[in-house]
CSV table of C-alpha atoms in Angstrom, one decimal:
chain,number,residue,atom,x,y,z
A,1,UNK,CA,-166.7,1.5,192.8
A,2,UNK,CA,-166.2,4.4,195.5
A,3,UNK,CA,-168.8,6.1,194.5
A,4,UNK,CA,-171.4,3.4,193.7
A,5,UNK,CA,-170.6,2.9,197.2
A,6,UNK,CA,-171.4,6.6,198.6
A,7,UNK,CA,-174.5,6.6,196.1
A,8,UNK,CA,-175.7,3.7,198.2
A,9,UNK,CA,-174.7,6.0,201.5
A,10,UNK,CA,-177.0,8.4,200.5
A,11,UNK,CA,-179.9,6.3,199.9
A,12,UNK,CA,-179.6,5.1,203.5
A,13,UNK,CA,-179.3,8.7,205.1
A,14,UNK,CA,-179.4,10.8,201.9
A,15,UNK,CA,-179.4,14.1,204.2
A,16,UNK,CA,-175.6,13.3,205.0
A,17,UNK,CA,-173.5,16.2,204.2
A,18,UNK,CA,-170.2,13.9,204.1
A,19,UNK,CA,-171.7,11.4,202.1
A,20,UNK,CA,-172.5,13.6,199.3
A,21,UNK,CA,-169.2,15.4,199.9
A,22,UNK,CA,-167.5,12.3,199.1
A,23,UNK,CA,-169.6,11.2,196.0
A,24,UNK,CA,-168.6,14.6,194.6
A,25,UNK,CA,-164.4,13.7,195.1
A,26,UNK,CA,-164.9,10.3,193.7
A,27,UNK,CA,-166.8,11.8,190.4
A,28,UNK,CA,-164.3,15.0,190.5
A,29,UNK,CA,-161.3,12.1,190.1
A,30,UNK,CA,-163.2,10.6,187.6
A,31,UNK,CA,-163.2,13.6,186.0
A,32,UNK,CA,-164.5,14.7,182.4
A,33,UNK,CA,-167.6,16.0,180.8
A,34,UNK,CA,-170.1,13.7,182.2
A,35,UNK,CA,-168.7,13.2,185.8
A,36,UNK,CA,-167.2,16.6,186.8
A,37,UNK,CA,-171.3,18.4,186.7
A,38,UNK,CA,-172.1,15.6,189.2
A,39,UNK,CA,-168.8,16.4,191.4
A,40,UNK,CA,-169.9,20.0,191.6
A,41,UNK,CA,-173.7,19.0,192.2
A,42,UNK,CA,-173.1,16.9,194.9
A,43,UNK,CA,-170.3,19.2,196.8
A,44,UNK,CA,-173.0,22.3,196.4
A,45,UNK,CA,-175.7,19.4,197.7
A,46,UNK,CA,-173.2,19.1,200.9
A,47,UNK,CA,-173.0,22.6,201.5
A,48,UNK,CA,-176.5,23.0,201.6
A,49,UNK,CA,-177.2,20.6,203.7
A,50,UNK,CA,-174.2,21.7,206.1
A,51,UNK,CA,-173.1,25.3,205.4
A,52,UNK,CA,-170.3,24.8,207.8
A,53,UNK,CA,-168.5,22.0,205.4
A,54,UNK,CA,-165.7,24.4,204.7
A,55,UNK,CA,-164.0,21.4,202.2
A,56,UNK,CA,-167.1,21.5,200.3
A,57,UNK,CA,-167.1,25.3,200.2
A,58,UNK,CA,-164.1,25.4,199.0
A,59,UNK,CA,-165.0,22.8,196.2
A,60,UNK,CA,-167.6,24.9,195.1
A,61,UNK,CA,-165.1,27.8,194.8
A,62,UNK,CA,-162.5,25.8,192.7
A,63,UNK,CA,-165.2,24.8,190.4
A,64,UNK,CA,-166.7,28.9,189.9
A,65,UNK,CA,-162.8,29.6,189.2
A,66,UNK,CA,-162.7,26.9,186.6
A,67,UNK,CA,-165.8,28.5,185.0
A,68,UNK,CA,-164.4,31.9,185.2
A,69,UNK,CA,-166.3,33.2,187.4
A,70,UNK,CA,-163.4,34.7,189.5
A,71,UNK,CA,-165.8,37.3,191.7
A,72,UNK,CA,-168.2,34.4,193.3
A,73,UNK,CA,-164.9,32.2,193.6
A,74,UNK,CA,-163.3,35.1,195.5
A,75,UNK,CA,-166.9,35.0,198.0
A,76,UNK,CA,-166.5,31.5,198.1
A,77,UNK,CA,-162.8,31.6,199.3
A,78,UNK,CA,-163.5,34.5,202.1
A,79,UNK,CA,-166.6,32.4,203.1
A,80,UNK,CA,-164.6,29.9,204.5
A,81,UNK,CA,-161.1,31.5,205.6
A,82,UNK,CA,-163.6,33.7,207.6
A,83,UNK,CA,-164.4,30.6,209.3
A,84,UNK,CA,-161.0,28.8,209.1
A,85,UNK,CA,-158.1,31.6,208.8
A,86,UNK,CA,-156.1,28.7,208.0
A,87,UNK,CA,-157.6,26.3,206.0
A,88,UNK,CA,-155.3,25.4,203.4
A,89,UNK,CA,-156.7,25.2,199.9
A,90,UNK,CA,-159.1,27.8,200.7
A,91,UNK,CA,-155.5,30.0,200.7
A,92,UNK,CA,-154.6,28.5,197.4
A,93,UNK,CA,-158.2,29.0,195.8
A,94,UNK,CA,-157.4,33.0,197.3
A,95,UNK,CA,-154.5,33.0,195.7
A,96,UNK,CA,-155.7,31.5,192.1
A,97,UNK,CA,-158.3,34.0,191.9
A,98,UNK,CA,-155.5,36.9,192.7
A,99,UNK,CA,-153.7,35.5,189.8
A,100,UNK,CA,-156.5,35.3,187.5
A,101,UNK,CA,-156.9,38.6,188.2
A,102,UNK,CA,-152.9,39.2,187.2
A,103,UNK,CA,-152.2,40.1,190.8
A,104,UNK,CA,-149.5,37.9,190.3
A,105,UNK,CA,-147.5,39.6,193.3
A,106,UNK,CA,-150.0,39.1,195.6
A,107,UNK,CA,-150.6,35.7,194.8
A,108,UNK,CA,-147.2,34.9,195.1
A,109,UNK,CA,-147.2,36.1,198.6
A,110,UNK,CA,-149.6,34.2,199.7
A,111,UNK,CA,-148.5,30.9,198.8
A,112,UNK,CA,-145.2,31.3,200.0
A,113,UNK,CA,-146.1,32.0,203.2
A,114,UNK,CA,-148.9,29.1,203.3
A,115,UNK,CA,-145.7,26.7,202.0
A,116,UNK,CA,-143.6,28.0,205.1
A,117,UNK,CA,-146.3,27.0,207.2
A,118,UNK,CA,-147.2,23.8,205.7
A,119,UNK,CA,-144.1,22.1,204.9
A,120,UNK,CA,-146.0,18.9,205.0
A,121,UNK,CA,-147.7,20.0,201.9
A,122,UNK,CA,-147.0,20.2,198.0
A,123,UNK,CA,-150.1,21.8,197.6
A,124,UNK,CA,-149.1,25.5,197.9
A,125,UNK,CA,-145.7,25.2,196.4
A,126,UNK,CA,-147.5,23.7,193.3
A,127,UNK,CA,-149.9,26.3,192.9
A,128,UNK,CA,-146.9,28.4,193.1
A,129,UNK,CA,-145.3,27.0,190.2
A,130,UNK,CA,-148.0,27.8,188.1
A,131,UNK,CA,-148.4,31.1,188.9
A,132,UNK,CA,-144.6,31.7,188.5
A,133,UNK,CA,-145.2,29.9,185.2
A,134,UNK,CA,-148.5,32.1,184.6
A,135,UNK,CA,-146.4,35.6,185.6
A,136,UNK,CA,-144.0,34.4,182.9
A,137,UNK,CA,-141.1,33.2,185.2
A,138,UNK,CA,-140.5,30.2,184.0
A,139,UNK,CA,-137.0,29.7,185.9
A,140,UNK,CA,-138.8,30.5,189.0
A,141,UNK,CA,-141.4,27.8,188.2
A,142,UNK,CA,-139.1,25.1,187.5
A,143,UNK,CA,-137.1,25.5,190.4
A,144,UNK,CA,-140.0,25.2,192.7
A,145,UNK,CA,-140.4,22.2,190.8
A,146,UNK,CA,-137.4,20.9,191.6
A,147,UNK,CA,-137.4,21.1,195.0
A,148,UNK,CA,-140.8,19.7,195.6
A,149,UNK,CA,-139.5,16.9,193.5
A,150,UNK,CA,-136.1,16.3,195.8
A,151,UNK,CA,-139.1,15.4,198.7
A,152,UNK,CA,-142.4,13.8,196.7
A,153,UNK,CA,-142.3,10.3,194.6
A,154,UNK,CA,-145.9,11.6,193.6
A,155,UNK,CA,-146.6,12.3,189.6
A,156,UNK,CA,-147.8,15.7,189.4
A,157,UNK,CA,-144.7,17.9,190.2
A,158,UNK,CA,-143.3,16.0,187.0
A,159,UNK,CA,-145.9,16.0,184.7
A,160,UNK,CA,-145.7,19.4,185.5
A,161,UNK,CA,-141.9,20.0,184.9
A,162,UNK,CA,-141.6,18.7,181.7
A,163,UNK,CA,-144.7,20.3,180.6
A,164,UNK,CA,-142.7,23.6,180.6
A,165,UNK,CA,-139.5,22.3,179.4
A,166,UNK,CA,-141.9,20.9,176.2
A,167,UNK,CA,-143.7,24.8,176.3
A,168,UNK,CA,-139.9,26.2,176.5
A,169,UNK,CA,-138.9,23.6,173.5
A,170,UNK,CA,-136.5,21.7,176.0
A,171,UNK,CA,-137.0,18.7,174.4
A,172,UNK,CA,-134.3,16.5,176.2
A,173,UNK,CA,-134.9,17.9,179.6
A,174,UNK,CA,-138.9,16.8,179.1
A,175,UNK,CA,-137.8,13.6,177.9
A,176,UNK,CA,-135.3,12.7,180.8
A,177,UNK,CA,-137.9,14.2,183.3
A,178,UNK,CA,-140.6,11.7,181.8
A,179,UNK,CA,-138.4,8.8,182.2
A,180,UNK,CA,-137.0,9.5,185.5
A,181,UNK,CA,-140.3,9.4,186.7
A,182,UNK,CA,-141.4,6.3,184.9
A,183,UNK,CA,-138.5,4.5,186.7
A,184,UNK,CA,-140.2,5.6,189.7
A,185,UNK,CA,-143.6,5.0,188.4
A,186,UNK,CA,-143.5,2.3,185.8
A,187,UNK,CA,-147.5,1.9,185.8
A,188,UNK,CA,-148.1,5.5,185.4
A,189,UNK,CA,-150.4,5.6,182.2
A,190,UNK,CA,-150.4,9.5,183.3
A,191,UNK,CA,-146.6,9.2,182.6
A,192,UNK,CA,-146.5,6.6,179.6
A,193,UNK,CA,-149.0,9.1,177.6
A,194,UNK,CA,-147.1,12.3,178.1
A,195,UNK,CA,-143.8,10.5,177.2
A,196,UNK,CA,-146.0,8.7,173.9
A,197,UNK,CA,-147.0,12.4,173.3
A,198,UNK,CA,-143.5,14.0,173.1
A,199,UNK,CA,-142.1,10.8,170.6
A,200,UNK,CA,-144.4,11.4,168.6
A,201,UNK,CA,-144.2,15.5,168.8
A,202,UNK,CA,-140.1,14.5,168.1
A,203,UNK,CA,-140.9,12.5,164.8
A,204,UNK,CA,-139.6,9.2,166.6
A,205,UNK,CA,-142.6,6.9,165.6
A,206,UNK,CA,-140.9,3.8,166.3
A,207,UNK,CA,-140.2,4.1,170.0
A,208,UNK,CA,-143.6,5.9,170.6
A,209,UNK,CA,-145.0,2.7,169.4
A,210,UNK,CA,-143.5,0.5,171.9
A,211,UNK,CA,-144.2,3.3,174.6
A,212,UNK,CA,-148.0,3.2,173.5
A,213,UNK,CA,-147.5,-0.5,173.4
A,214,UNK,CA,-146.8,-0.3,177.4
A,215,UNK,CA,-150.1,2.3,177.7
């Protein structure tokens, strides 16, 4: 609906940066094959019409990383901090490509400094736990987890905590994680699937039924 909505922006002024900016976030959370070409058309559509659209910039550079295309991702990143010394996942996107080019050290730097100055944030200390995880640390990447979890209700930082407990073969840690969080967020098919997964990945067909049943 949100981005029928912007589509129908754009028709009206169709040379607004923002609007196409917009569509592209509303077809990056759809996400998937046939939405997430669209989400990276319309951001680069954004920048071109406003080169100064640092969010949009930065969109573009995710995307480049994503496609592995560290190098233009890297020009991408330095376009905007250049502009905005601070601009927050511009710092992360630096960071991801450091680690994609196993500067793990480096990387790790960054975003702990960008989570001391944006306490506000999960975002850095996130992308933190995945390059901890990436470097191999995984007890360094679950305890960032943790603590991002004592402060946000929000899904991610578990989905993301018993996804290494399952890679580490933690079984009942994943499991307890899961359903601390459905308590928490009982609607959560994001939840429900991950928790269906690991019954069935246990052998317990039975009560990944019922859990499917609630998906």
């Amino acid at each position: 609906e949100a981005a029928i909505e912007f589509k129908n922006a754009i028709q009206i002024k169709p040379d607004d940066a923002n609007a196409h900016y917009s569509l592209g976030l509303a077809y990056f959370r759809l996400g998937g094959p046939s939405y997430l070409p669209a989400a990276f058309k319309s951001f680069s559509k954004a920048a071109e019409l406003n080169p100064g659209h640092l969010d949009a910039q930065t969109k573009i550079g995710e995307f480049l990383l994503l496609s592995r295309d560290v190098e233009k991702a890297v020009q991408q990143a330095e376009l905007v901090l250049a502009k905005d010394k601070g601009h927050l996942d511009a710092t992360i996107l630096l960071a991801n490509t450091k680690a994609a080019k196993r500067k793990f050290a480096e990387a790790k730097t960054l975003l702990t400094a960008l989570a001391e100055a944006h306490p506000e944030s999960t975002k850095p200390r996130l992308a933190l736990s995945t390059i901890h995880l990436a470097s191999g640390d995984k007890a360094a990447a679950i305890d960032v987890l943790k603590k991002v979890i004592a402060s946000d209700k929000s899904i991610e930082p578990r989905l993301a905590l018993s996804t290494i407990y399952l890679l580490d073969k933690n079984l009942p840690a994943a499991e307890e994680t899961l359903n601390n969080a459905i308590s928490e967020n009982p609607k959560s098919t994001a939840l429900l699937g991950a928790l269906t997964n690991l019954y069935i990945m246990t052998r317990r067909p039975d009560i990944a039924a019922q859990t499917a049943e609630k998906l």
